[in-house]
mmCIF file of C-alpha atoms in Angstrom:
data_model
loop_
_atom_site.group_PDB
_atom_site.id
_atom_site.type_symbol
_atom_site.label_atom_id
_atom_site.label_comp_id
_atom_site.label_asym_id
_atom_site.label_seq_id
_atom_site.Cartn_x
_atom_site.Cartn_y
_atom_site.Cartn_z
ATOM 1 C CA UNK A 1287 12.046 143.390 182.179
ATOM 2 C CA UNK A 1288 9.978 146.054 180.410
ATOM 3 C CA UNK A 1289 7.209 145.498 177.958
ATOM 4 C CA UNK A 1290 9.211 146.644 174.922
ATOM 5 C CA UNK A 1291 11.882 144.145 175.947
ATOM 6 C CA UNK A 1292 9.790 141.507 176.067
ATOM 7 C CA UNK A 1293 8.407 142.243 172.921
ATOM 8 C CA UNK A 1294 11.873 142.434 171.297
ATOM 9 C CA UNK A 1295 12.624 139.346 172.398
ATOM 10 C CA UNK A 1296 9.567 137.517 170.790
ATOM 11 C CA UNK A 1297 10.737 139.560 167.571
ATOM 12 C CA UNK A 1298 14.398 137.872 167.720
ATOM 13 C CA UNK A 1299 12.830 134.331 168.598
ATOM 14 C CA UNK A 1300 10.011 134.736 165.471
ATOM 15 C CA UNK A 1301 13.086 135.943 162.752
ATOM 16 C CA UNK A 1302 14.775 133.154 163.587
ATOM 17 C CA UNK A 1303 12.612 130.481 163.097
ATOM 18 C CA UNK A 1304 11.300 132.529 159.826
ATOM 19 C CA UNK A 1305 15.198 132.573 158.885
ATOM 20 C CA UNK A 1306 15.598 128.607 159.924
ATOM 21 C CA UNK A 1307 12.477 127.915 158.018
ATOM 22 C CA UNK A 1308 12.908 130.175 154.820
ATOM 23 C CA UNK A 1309 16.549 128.293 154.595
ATOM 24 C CA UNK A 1310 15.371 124.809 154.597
ATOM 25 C CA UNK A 1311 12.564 125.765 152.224
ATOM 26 C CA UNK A 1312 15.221 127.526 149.526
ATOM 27 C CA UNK A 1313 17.696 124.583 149.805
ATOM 28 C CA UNK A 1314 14.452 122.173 148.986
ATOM 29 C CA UNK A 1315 12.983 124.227 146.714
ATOM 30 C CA UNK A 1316 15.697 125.800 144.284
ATOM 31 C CA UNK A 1317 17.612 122.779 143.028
ATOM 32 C CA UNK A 1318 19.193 124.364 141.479
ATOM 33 C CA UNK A 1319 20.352 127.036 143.639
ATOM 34 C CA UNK A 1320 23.944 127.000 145.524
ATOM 35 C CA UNK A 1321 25.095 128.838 148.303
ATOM 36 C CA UNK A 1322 28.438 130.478 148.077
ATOM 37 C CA UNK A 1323 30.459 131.786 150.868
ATOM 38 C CA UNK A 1324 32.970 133.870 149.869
ATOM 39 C CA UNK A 1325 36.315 134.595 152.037
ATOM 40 C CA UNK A 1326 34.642 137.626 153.973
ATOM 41 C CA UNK A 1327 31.588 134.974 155.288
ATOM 42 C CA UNK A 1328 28.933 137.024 152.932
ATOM 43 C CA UNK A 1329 26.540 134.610 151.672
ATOM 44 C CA UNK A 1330 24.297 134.759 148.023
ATOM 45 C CA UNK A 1331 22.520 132.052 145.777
ATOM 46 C CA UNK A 1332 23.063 131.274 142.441
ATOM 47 C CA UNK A 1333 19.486 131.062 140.690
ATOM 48 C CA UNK A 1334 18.959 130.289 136.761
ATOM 49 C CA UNK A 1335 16.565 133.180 135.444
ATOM 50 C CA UNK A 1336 16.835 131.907 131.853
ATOM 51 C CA UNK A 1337 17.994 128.213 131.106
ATOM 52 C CA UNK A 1338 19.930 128.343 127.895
ATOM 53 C CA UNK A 1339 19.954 126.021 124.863
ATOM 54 C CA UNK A 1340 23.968 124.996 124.926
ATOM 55 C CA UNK A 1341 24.561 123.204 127.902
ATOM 56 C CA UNK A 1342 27.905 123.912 130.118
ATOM 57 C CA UNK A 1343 28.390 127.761 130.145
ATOM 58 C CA UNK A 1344 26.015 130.272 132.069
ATOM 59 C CA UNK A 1345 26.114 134.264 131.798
ATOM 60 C CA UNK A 1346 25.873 135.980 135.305
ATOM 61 C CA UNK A 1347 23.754 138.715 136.180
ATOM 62 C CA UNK A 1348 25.227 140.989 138.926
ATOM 63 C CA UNK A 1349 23.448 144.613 140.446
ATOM 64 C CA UNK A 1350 24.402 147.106 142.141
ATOM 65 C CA UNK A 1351 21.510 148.995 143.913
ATOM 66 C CA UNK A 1352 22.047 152.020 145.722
ATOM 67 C CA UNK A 1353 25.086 154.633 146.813
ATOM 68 C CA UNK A 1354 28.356 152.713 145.884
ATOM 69 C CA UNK A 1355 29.796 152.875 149.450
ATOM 70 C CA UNK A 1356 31.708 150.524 152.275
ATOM 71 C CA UNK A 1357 29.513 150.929 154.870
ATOM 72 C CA UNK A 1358 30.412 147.612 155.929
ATOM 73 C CA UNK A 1359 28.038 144.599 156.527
ATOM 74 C CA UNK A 1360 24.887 145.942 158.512
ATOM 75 C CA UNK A 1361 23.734 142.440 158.965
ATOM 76 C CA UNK A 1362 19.985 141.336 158.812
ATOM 77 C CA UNK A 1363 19.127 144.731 157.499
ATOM 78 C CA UNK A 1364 21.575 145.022 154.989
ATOM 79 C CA UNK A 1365 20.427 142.735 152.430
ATOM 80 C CA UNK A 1366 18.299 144.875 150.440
ATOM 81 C CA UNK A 1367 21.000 147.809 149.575
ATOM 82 C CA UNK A 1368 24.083 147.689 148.137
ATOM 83 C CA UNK A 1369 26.815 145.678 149.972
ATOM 84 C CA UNK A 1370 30.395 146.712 148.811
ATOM 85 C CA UNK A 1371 32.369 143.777 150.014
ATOM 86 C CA UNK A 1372 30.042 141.249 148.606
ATOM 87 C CA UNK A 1373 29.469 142.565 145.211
ATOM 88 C CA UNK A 1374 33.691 142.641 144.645
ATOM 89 C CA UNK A 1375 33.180 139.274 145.883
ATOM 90 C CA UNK A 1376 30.513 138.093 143.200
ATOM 91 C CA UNK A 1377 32.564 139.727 140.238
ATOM 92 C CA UNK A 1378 35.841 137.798 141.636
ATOM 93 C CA UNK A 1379 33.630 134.500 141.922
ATOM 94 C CA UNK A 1380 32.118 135.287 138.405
ATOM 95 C CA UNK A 1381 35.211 135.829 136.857
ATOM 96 C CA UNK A 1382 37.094 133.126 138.208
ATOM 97 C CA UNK A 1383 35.038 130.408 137.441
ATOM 98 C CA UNK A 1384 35.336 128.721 134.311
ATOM 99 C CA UNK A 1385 31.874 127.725 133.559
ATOM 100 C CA UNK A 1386 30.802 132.009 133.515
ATOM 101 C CA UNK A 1387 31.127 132.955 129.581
ATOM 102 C CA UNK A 1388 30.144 136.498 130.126
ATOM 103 C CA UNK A 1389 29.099 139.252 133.422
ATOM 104 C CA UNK A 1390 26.334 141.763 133.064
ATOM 105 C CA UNK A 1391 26.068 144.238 135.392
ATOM 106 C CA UNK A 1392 23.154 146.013 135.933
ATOM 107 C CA UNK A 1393 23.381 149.599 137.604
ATOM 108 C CA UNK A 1394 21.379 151.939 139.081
ATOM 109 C CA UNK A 1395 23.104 154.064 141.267
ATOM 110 C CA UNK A 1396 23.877 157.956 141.835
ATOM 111 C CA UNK A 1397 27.343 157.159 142.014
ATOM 112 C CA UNK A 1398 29.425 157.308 145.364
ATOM 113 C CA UNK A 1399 32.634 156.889 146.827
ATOM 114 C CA UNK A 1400 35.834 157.673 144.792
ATOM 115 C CA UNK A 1401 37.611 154.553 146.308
ATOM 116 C CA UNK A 1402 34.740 152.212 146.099
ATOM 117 C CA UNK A 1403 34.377 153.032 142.396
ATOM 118 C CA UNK A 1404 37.768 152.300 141.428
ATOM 119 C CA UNK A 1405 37.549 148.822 143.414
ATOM 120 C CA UNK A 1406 34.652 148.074 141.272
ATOM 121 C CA UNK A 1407 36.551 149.343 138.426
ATOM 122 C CA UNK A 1408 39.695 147.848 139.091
ATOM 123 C CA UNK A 1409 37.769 144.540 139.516
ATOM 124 C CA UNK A 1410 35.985 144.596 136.057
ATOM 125 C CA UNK A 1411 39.222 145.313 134.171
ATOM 126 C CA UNK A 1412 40.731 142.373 135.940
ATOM 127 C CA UNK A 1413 37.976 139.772 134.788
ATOM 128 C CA UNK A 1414 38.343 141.319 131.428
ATOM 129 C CA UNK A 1415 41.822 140.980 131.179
ATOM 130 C CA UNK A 1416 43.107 138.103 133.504
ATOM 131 C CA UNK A 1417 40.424 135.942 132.667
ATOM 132 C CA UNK A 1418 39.127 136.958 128.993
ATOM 133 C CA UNK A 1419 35.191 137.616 130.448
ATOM 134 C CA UNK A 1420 32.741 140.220 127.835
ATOM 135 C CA UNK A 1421 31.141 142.512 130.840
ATOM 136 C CA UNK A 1422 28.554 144.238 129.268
ATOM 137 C CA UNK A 1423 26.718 147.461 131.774
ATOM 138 C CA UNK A 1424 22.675 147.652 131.559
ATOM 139 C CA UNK A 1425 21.639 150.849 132.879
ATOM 140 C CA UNK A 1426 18.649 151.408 134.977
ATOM 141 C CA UNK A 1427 16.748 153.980 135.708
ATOM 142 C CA UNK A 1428 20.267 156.146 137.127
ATOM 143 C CA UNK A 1429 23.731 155.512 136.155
ATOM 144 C CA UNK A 1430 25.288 158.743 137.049
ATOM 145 C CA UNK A 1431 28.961 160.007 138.148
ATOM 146 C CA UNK A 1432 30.002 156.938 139.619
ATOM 147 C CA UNK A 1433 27.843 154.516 138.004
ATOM 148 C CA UNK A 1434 29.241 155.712 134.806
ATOM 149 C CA UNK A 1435 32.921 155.534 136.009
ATOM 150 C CA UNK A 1436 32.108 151.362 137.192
ATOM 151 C CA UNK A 1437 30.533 151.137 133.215
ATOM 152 C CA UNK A 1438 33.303 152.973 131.339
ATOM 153 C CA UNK A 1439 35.654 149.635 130.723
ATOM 154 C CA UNK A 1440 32.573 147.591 129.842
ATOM 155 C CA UNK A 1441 32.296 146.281 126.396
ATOM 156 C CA UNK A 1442 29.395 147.436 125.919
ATOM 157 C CA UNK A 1443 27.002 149.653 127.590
ATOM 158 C CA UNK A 1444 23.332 149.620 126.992
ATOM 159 C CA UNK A 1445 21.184 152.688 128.321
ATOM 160 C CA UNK A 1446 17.193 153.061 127.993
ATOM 161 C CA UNK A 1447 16.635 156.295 126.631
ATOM 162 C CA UNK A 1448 14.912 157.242 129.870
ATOM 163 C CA UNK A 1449 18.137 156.355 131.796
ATOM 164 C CA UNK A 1450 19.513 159.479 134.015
ATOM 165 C CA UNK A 1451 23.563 158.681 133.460
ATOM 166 C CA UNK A 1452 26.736 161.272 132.977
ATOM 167 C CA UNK A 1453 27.647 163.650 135.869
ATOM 168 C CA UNK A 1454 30.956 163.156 135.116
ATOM 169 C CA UNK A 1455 33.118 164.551 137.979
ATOM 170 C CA UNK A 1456 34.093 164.806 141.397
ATOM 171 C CA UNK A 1457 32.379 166.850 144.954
ATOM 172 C CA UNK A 1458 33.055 167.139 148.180
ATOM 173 C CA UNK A 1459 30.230 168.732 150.353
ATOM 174 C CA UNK A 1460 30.831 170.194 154.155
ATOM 175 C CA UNK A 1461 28.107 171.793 156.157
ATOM 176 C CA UNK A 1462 29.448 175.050 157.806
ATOM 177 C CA UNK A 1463 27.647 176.048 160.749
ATOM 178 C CA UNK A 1464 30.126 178.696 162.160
ATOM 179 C CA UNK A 1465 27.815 181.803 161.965
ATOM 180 C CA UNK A 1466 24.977 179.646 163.727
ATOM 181 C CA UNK A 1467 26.804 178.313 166.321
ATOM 182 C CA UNK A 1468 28.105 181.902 167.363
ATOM 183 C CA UNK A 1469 24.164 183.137 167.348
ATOM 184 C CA UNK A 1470 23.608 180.732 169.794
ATOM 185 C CA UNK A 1471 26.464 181.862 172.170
ATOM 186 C CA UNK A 1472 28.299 178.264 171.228
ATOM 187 C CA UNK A 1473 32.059 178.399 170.752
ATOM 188 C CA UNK A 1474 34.419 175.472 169.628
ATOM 189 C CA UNK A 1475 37.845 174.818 171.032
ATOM 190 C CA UNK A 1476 40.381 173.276 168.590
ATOM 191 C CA UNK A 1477 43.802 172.211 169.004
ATOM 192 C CA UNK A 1478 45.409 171.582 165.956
ATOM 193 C CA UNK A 1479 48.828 170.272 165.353
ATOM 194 C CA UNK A 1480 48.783 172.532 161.615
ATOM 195 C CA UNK A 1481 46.977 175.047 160.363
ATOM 196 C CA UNK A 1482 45.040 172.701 158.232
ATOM 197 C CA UNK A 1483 44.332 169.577 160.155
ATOM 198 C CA UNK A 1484 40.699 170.894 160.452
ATOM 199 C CA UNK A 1485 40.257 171.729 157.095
ATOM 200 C CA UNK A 1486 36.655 171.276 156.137
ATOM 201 C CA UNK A 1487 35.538 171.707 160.063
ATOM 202 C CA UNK A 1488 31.811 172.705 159.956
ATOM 203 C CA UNK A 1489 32.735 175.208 163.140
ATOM 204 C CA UNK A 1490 34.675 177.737 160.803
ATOM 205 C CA UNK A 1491 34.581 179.269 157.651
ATOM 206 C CA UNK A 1492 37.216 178.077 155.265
ATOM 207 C CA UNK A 1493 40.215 179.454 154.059
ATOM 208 C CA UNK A 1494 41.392 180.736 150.104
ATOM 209 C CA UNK A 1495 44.135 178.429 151.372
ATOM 210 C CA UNK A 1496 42.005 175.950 151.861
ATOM 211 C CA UNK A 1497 40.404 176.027 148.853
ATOM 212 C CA UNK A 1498 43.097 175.366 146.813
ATOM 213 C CA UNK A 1499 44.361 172.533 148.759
ATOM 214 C CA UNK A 1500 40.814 170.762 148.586
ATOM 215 C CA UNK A 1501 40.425 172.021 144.905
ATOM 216 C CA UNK A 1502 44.137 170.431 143.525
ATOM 217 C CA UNK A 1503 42.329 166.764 145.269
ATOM 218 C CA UNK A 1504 39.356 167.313 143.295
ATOM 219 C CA UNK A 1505 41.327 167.942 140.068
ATOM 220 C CA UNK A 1506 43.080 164.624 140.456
ATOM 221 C CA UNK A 1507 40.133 162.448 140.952
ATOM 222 C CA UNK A 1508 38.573 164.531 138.447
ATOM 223 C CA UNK A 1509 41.577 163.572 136.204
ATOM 224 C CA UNK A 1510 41.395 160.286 136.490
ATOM 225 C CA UNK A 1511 37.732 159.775 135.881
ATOM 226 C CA UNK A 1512 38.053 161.560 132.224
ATOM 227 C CA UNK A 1513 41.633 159.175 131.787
ATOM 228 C CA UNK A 1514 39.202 156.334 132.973
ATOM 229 C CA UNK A 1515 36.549 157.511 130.023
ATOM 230 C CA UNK A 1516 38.792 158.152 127.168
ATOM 231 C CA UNK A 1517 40.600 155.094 127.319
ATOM 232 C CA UNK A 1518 37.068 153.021 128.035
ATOM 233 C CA UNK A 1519 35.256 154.580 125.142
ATOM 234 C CA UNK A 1520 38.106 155.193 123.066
ATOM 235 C CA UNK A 1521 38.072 158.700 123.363
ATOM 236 C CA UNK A 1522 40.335 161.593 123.221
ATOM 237 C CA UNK A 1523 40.732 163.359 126.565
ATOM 238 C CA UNK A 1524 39.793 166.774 125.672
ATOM 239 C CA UNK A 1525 36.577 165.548 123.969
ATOM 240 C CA UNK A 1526 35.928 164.062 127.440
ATOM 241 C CA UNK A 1527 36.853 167.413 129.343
ATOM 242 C CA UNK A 1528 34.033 168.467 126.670
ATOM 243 C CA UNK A 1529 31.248 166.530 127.938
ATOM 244 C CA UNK A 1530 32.283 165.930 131.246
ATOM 245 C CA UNK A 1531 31.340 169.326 133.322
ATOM 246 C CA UNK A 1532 28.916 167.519 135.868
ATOM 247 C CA UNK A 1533 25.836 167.744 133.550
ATOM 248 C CA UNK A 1534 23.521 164.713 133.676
ATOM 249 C CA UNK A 1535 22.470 163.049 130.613
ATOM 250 C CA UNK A 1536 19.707 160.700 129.582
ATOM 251 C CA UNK A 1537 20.292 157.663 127.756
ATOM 252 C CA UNK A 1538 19.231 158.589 124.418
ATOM 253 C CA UNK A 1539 21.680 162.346 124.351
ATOM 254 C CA UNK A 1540 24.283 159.727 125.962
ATOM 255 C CA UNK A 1541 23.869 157.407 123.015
ATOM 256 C CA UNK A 1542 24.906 160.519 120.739
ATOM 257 C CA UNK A 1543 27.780 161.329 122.596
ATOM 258 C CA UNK A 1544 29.397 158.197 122.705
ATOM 259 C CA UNK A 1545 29.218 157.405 126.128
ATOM 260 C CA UNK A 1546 26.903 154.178 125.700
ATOM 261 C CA UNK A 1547 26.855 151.964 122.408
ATOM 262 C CA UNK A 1548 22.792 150.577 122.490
ATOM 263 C CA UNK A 1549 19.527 151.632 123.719
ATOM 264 C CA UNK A 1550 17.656 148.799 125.593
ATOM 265 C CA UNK A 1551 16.379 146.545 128.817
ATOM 266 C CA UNK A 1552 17.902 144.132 130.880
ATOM 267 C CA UNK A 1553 16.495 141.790 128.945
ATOM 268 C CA UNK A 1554 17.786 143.356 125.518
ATOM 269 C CA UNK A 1555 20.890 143.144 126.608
ATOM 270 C CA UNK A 1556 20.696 139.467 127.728
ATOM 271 C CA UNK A 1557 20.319 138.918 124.283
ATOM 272 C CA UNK A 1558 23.427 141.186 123.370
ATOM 273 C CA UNK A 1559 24.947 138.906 125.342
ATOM 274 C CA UNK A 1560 23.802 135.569 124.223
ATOM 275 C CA UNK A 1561 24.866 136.820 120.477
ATOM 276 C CA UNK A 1562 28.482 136.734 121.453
ATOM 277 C CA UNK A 1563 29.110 134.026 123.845
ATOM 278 C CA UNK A 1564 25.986 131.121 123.103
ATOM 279 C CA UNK A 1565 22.596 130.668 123.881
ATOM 280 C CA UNK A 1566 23.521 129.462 127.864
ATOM 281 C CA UNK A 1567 21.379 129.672 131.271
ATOM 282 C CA UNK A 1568 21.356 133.112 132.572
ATOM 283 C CA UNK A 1569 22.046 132.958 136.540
ATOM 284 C CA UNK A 1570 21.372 135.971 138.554
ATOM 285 C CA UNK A 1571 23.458 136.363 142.411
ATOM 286 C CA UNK A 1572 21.176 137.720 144.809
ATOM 287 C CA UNK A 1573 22.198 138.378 148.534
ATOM 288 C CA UNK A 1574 19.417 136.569 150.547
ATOM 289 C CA UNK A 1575 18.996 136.437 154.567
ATOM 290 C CA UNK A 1576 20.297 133.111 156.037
ATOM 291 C CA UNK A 1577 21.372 131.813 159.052
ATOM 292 C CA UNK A 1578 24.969 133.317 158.872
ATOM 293 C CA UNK A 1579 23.788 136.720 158.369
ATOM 294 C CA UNK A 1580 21.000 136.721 161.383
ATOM 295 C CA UNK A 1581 23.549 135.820 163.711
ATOM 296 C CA UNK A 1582 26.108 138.096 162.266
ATOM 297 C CA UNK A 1583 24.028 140.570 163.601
ATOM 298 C CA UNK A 1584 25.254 141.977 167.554
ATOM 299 C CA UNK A 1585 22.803 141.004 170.221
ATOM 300 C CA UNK A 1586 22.243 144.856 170.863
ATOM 301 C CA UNK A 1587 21.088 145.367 167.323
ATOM 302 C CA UNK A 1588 18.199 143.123 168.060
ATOM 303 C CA UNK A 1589 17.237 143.936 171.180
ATOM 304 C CA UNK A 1590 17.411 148.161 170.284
ATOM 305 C CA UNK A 1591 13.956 149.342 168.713
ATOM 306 C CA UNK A 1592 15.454 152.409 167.969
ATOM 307 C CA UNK A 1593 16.980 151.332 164.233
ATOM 308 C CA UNK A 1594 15.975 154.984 162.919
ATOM 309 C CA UNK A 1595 17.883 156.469 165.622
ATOM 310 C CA UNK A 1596 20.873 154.185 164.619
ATOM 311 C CA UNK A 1597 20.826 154.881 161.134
ATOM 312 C CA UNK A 1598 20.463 158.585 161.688
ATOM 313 C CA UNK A 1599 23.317 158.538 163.705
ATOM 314 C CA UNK A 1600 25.441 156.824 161.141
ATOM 315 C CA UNK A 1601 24.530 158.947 158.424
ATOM 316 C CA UNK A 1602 25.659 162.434 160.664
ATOM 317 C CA UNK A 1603 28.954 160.494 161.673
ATOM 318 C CA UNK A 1604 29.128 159.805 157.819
ATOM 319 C CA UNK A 1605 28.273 163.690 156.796
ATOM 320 C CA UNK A 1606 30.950 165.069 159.464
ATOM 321 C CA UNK A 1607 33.556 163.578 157.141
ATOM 322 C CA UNK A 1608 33.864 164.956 154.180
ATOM 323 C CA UNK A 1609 34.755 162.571 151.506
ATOM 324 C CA UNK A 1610 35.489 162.857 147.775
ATOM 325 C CA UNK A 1611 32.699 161.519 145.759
ATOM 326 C CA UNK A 1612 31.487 160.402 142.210
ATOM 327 C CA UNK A 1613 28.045 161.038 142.694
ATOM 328 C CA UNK A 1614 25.435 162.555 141.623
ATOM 329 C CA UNK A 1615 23.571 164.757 143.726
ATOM 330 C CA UNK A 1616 19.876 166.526 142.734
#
């Protein structure tokens, strides 16, 4: 067995006695702390951040980090960015449960997928509705395209002036390599079952026809996001349309525009927060590695050095398919 083998090897046996060790120190340590499995096997902890006055109720914390996309569950080195699947599992958790008087989500994201935005979406309106939970959106340092869409039905929305949020609107993005391909003598074959079932194809330049076909899909989304806003922030749709041409916004021109309510921190809007539903402990869910997620991981994962190659890889296969997007892009 080569050198770098061996040496993976020692790297697998060393994580998981770190992992085995970390566990049983959390469970000791944070009392207080419980471990939730959710239907999908994703694991986070529960930890108080701020223990309340009124005993009985707590307000949950939630983030989402990063591009809103499914890019599934990467395993051991997944837990720092944003994991789809979990966070629609924290909101469902938080907003079935009883004891939660009120969900604040904190965002910082460019945006991202059109369909993973209106999960998130989808999910908020249901905890407001089905189970009578205030949500109330902090903004971090981005909120943009889709991180505005996710904060739209939120009671309130609190932006610091320095926030980058708005980009209201919809892209789709292909790289068309056509012209280089035929300087380097390269030519592509396609069989096609319709004229457009490579619409978008990086190997040839694209149609009028095309256009409009690709255009009447980014209308629709594009639709929906300013419906999404008007009825959110209570207002009309063509005052929406107004503000909503892709231009980014920080929080303080946002404020004036009506597309947050208060300028403030995490921490400001804790107290928001606390003013409506009680003075109650203030838990926060955070993804953390454990046992389940180390060995969720495939054995060729750990024993591969090459975790650059492997992530460059799955962001080409991800940039070959053109997707529609809420996100901002600089």
């Amino acid at each position: 067995m080569s050198r770098k083998r061996w040496l993976a090897l020692i790297a697998v046996a060393m994580l998981l006695v770190v992992s085995l060790v970390v566990n049983a120190a959390t469970s000791t340590f944070f009392s207080n702390a419980n471990s939730i499995f959710d239907t999908m096997g994703q694991e986070w902890a529960e930890q108080i951040i701020e223990s309340g006055e009124e005993f009985g109720g707590s307000i949950v914390v939630l983030e989402i980090n990063g591009a809103i996309q499914d890019t599934g569950d990467g395993g051991l080195f997944a837990t720092t960015g944003y994991r789809h699947q979990m966070f629609l599992s924290q909101i469902e958790h938080a907003a079935e449960n009883p004891t939660v008087e009120g969900i604040i989500i904190r965002v910082n994201t460019p945006g991202g997928g059109v369909v993973e935005s209106a999960e998130i979406y989808e999910k908020i309106v249901q905890a407001q509705t089905e189970y009578d939970k205030p949500i109330f959106v902090s903004m971090g340092s981005m909120a943009a395209s889709g991180g505005y869409y996710i904060a739209a039905p939120a009671d309130k929305i609190v932006a610091s002036p320095q926030t980058i949020t708005g980009s209201i609107g919809v892209i789709m993005e292909s790289i068309n390599v056509a012209e280089l391909a035929e300087n380097y003598g390269v030519k592509v074959n396609t069989i096609k079952s319709g004229p457009y079932k490579d619409i978008m194809s990086s190997t040839r330049e694209m149609t009028d026809e095309d256009r409009v076909i690709l255009q009447s899909l980014i209308d629709e989304s594009y639709d929906e996001f300013v419906r999404i806003i008007s009825e959110g922030r209570n207002m009309p749709e063509a005052d929406v349309r107004t503000i909503a041409d892709g231009r980014i916004y920080s929080g303080k021109q946002a404020l004036e525009l009506n597309l947050v309510d208060e300028l403030g921190s995490l921490d400001d809007t804790i107290v928001m927060m606390k003013e409506l539903v009680g003075n109650v402990d203030v838990i926060k869910y955070e993804p953390h590695i454990g046992l389940p997620s180390f060995l969720s991981m495939s054995m060729k994962q750990l024993l591969s050095g090459d975790h650059e190659l492997a992530s460059l890889e799955r962001m080409l296969s991800t940039h070959r398919s053109p997707t529609l997007k809420y996100m901002y892009t600089d």
